[in-house]
Coordinates of C-alpha atoms in Angstrom, one line a residue:
X728 CA 82.3 97.4 67.8
X729 CA 82.7 100.5 65.8
X730 CA 83.0 104.0 67.2
X731 CA 80.9 105.8 64.6
X732 CA 80.3 109.1 66.5
X733 CA 83.9 110.0 67.5
X734 CA 85.5 113.3 66.7
X735 CA 88.3 113.6 69.2
X736 CA 90.8 110.8 70.1
X737 CA 93.0 111.3 73.2
X738 CA 96.1 109.2 73.4
X739 CA 98.5 108.4 76.2
X740 CA 102.1 108.8 75.3
X741 CA 104.6 106.4 77.1
X742 CA 103.7 102.8 76.6
X743 CA 101.0 103.7 74.0
X744 CA 102.7 105.7 71.2
X745 CA 106.3 105.3 72.3
X746 CA 108.6 102.9 74.2
X747 CA 110.5 105.4 76.3
X748 CA 111.8 103.0 78.9
X749 CA 115.3 102.7 77.6
X750 CA 115.9 106.5 78.0
X751 CA 114.0 106.6 81.3
X752 CA 116.1 103.7 82.6
X753 CA 119.3 105.4 81.4
X754 CA 118.3 108.6 83.3
X755 CA 117.2 106.7 86.5
X756 CA 120.5 104.8 86.7
X757 CA 122.5 108.0 86.0
X758 CA 120.6 109.6 88.9
X759 CA 121.3 106.6 91.2
X760 CA 125.0 106.6 90.3
X761 CA 125.2 110.3 91.0
X762 CA 124.0 109.8 94.6
X763 CA 126.1 106.6 95.1
X764 CA 123.1 104.2 94.9
X765 CA 122.9 100.8 93.2
X766 CA 121.5 100.8 89.7
X767 CA 118.7 98.5 88.4
X768 CA 118.1 96.5 85.2
X769 CA 115.9 98.1 82.6
X770 CA 113.2 95.4 83.0
X771 CA 112.8 96.3 86.6
X772 CA 112.6 100.1 85.9
X773 CA 110.0 99.3 83.2
X774 CA 107.6 98.3 86.0
X775 CA 108.0 101.7 87.7
X776 CA 107.0 103.8 84.7
X777 CA 103.6 105.4 84.2
X778 CA 102.9 107.8 87.1
X779 CA 105.1 110.7 86.2
X780 CA 108.7 111.7 86.9
X781 CA 108.4 112.3 90.7
X782 CA 106.9 108.9 91.3
X783 CA 109.5 107.2 89.1
X784 CA 112.3 108.8 91.1
X785 CA 110.7 107.8 94.4
X786 CA 110.4 104.2 93.2
X787 CA 114.1 104.3 92.2
X788 CA 115.1 105.6 95.6
X789 CA 112.9 102.9 97.2
X790 CA 114.3 100.2 94.9
X791 CA 110.7 99.0 94.5
X792 CA 107.4 99.9 93.0
X793 CA 106.2 100.3 96.6
X794 CA 107.4 103.7 97.6
X795 CA 109.3 104.1 100.9
X796 CA 107.5 106.9 102.8
X797 CA 110.6 107.6 104.8
X798 CA 112.6 109.0 101.8
X799 CA 114.5 112.1 102.9
X800 CA 112.9 115.1 101.2
X801 CA 116.2 116.8 100.4
X802 CA 117.6 113.6 98.8
X803 CA 114.4 113.2 96.8
X804 CA 114.6 116.8 95.5
X805 CA 118.3 116.4 94.6
X806 CA 117.6 113.1 92.8
X807 CA 114.6 114.5 90.9
X808 CA 116.6 117.5 89.8
X809 CA 119.4 115.2 88.5
X810 CA 116.9 113.0 86.8
X811 CA 115.0 115.8 85.0
X812 CA 118.2 117.6 83.8
X813 CA 119.7 114.4 82.5
X814 CA 116.5 113.1 80.9
X815 CA 115.8 116.4 79.2
X816 CA 119.1 116.0 77.3
X817 CA 118.5 112.3 76.5
X818 CA 114.8 112.2 75.5
X819 CA 115.1 110.2 72.3
X820 CA 118.4 108.4 72.4
X821 CA 116.8 105.0 72.3
X822 CA 113.1 105.8 72.5
X823 CA 111.1 104.4 69.6
X824 CA 107.6 104.5 68.2
X825 CA 105.6 101.3 68.5
X826 CA 104.8 99.4 65.3
X827 CA 102.1 101.1 63.2
X828 CA 101.9 104.3 65.3
X829 CA 102.8 106.9 62.7
X830 CA 100.9 105.4 59.9
X831 CA 97.8 104.9 62.0
X832 CA 97.9 108.5 63.4
X833 CA 98.3 109.9 59.9
X834 CA 95.3 107.8 58.7
X835 CA 93.2 109.1 61.6
X836 CA 94.2 112.7 60.8
X837 CA 93.4 112.1 57.1
X838 CA 90.0 110.9 58.2
X839 CA 89.4 114.2 60.0
X840 CA 89.7 112.9 63.6
X841 CA 91.1 115.5 66.0
X842 CA 94.1 114.1 68.0
X843 CA 95.3 115.0 71.4
X844 CA 97.7 113.6 74.1
X845 CA 97.1 113.4 77.8
X846 CA 100.2 112.0 79.5
X847 CA 101.6 111.9 83.0
X848 CA 105.0 112.8 81.7
X849 CA 106.1 116.4 82.5
X850 CA 104.7 118.9 79.9
X851 CA 108.1 120.3 78.9
X852 CA 109.2 116.9 77.5
X853 CA 106.3 116.3 75.2
X854 CA 107.0 118.7 72.3
X855 CA 110.7 117.8 72.0
X856 CA 109.9 114.1 71.9
X857 CA 107.1 114.6 69.3
X858 CA 109.4 116.7 67.2
X859 CA 112.3 114.2 67.3
X860 CA 109.9 111.4 66.3
X861 CA 108.2 113.5 63.6
X862 CA 104.8 113.4 65.2
X863 CA 104.3 117.0 66.2
X864 CA 102.1 117.9 63.2
X865 CA 99.6 115.2 64.1
X866 CA 98.4 116.6 67.4
X867 CA 96.5 119.8 68.0
X868 CA 96.7 119.8 71.8
X869 CA 98.5 118.0 74.6
X870 CA 98.9 118.2 78.3
X871 CA 101.4 116.7 80.8
X872 CA 101.2 115.4 84.3
X873 CA 102.1 118.8 85.7
X874 CA 99.7 120.8 83.4
X875 CA 96.8 120.6 85.9
X876 CA 96.4 120.2 89.6
X877 CA 95.7 116.5 89.1
X878 CA 96.8 113.8 86.6
X879 CA 95.5 110.4 85.4
X880 CA 93.8 108.3 86.8
X881 CA 91.8 111.4 87.8
X882 CA 89.4 112.1 84.9
X883 CA 90.0 115.9 85.0
X884 CA 92.7 115.9 82.3
X885 CA 90.4 114.2 79.9
X886 CA 87.5 116.5 80.7
X887 CA 89.8 119.5 80.4
X888 CA 90.8 118.5 76.9
X889 CA 87.2 118.0 75.8
X890 CA 86.3 121.4 77.2
X891 CA 89.3 123.0 75.6
X892 CA 88.6 121.6 72.2
X893 CA 84.8 122.0 72.5
X894 CA 84.1 118.3 71.9
X895 CA 81.6 116.3 74.1
X896 CA 82.8 113.3 76.2
X897 CA 80.4 111.2 74.1
X898 CA 82.2 112.2 70.9
X899 CA 85.7 111.5 72.4
X900 CA 87.7 108.3 72.9
X901 CA 90.7 107.6 75.2
X902 CA 93.4 105.2 74.0
X903 CA 96.1 104.0 76.4
X904 CA 98.1 101.2 77.8
X905 CA 97.7 101.4 81.6
X906 CA 95.0 101.3 84.3
X907 CA 95.6 105.1 84.8
X908 CA 94.2 105.7 81.3
X909 CA 91.2 103.4 81.5
X910 CA 90.2 104.4 85.1
X911 CA 90.4 108.1 84.0
X912 CA 88.2 107.3 81.0
X913 CA 85.7 105.3 83.0
X914 CA 85.5 108.1 85.6
X915 CA 84.9 110.6 82.8
X916 CA 82.2 108.3 81.2
X917 CA 84.4 108.2 78.1
X918 CA 84.8 105.2 75.8
X919 CA 88.3 103.7 75.8
X920 CA 90.6 101.4 73.9
X921 CA 93.3 99.6 75.8
X922 CA 96.6 98.4 74.3
X923 CA 98.0 95.3 75.9
X924 CA 101.7 95.9 75.1
X925 CA 102.5 98.9 77.3
X926 CA 103.4 99.6 80.9
X927 CA 100.6 98.2 83.1
X928 CA 102.5 96.8 86.1
X929 CA 102.1 93.2 84.9
X930 CA 98.3 93.5 85.3
X931 CA 95.8 92.4 82.6
X932 CA 94.5 95.7 81.3
X933 CA 91.1 94.1 80.5
X934 CA 90.5 94.0 84.3
X935 CA 89.8 97.7 84.2
X936 CA 87.0 97.3 81.6
X937 CA 88.0 99.3 78.5
X938 CA 85.5 99.0 75.6
X939 CA 88.1 97.0 73.6
X940 CA 91.6 95.6 74.1
X941 CA 94.0 95.5 71.1
X942 CA 97.5 93.9 70.9
X943 CA 98.6 96.1 68.0
X944 CA 98.3 99.9 67.6
X945 CA 97.2 99.5 64.0
X946 CA 94.2 97.5 65.0
X947 CA 92.6 100.9 66.0
X948 CA 91.9 101.3 62.3
X949 CA 89.4 98.5 62.5
X950 CA 87.0 100.4 64.7
X951 CA 87.5 104.0 63.5

């Protein structure tokens, strides 16, 4: 399959372009220590990532991907504040680009594709991460999980980007690693590419019916 009509490519961030789990785990465990809670191994925290900071903190307080609905509101607000402050100062301590990301993005830009990011990560963290990883010049637009009233898997963020950049859904493509990305694309009637290596809660991403699944980011070059 080749996507011959695409103008705009929308990317997820965490689990797609970057592996941010080491720094998220560091921040989660700092938060838990600060409120005298037990910490968790990085591989456990990895399964909690993908739905934004508030959900990550609630999962940490629950000690599970299944959120405890009885979490005290004041405790949650305190924990979220600790997490956000610590993470904002530790965004790229151990965060890395996945193999082939920068070269592939540069290739796409050189071939006149317009590149954007739709992530569930808070908006204020996006630019500092892109700058530290030398990606900021590659994207003309990005929104975070708190930029609109809803976030992925709701399709509105994808539709918002299309409208903002004046590109039709038909001429746009979503690329992501989790069901949130593919569900959002499907609901928006947008074509999608799924990446198998990210944070999809140990589920097979093909279950959500993306157009294509790739194991390596650079494989995107084969169809664009």
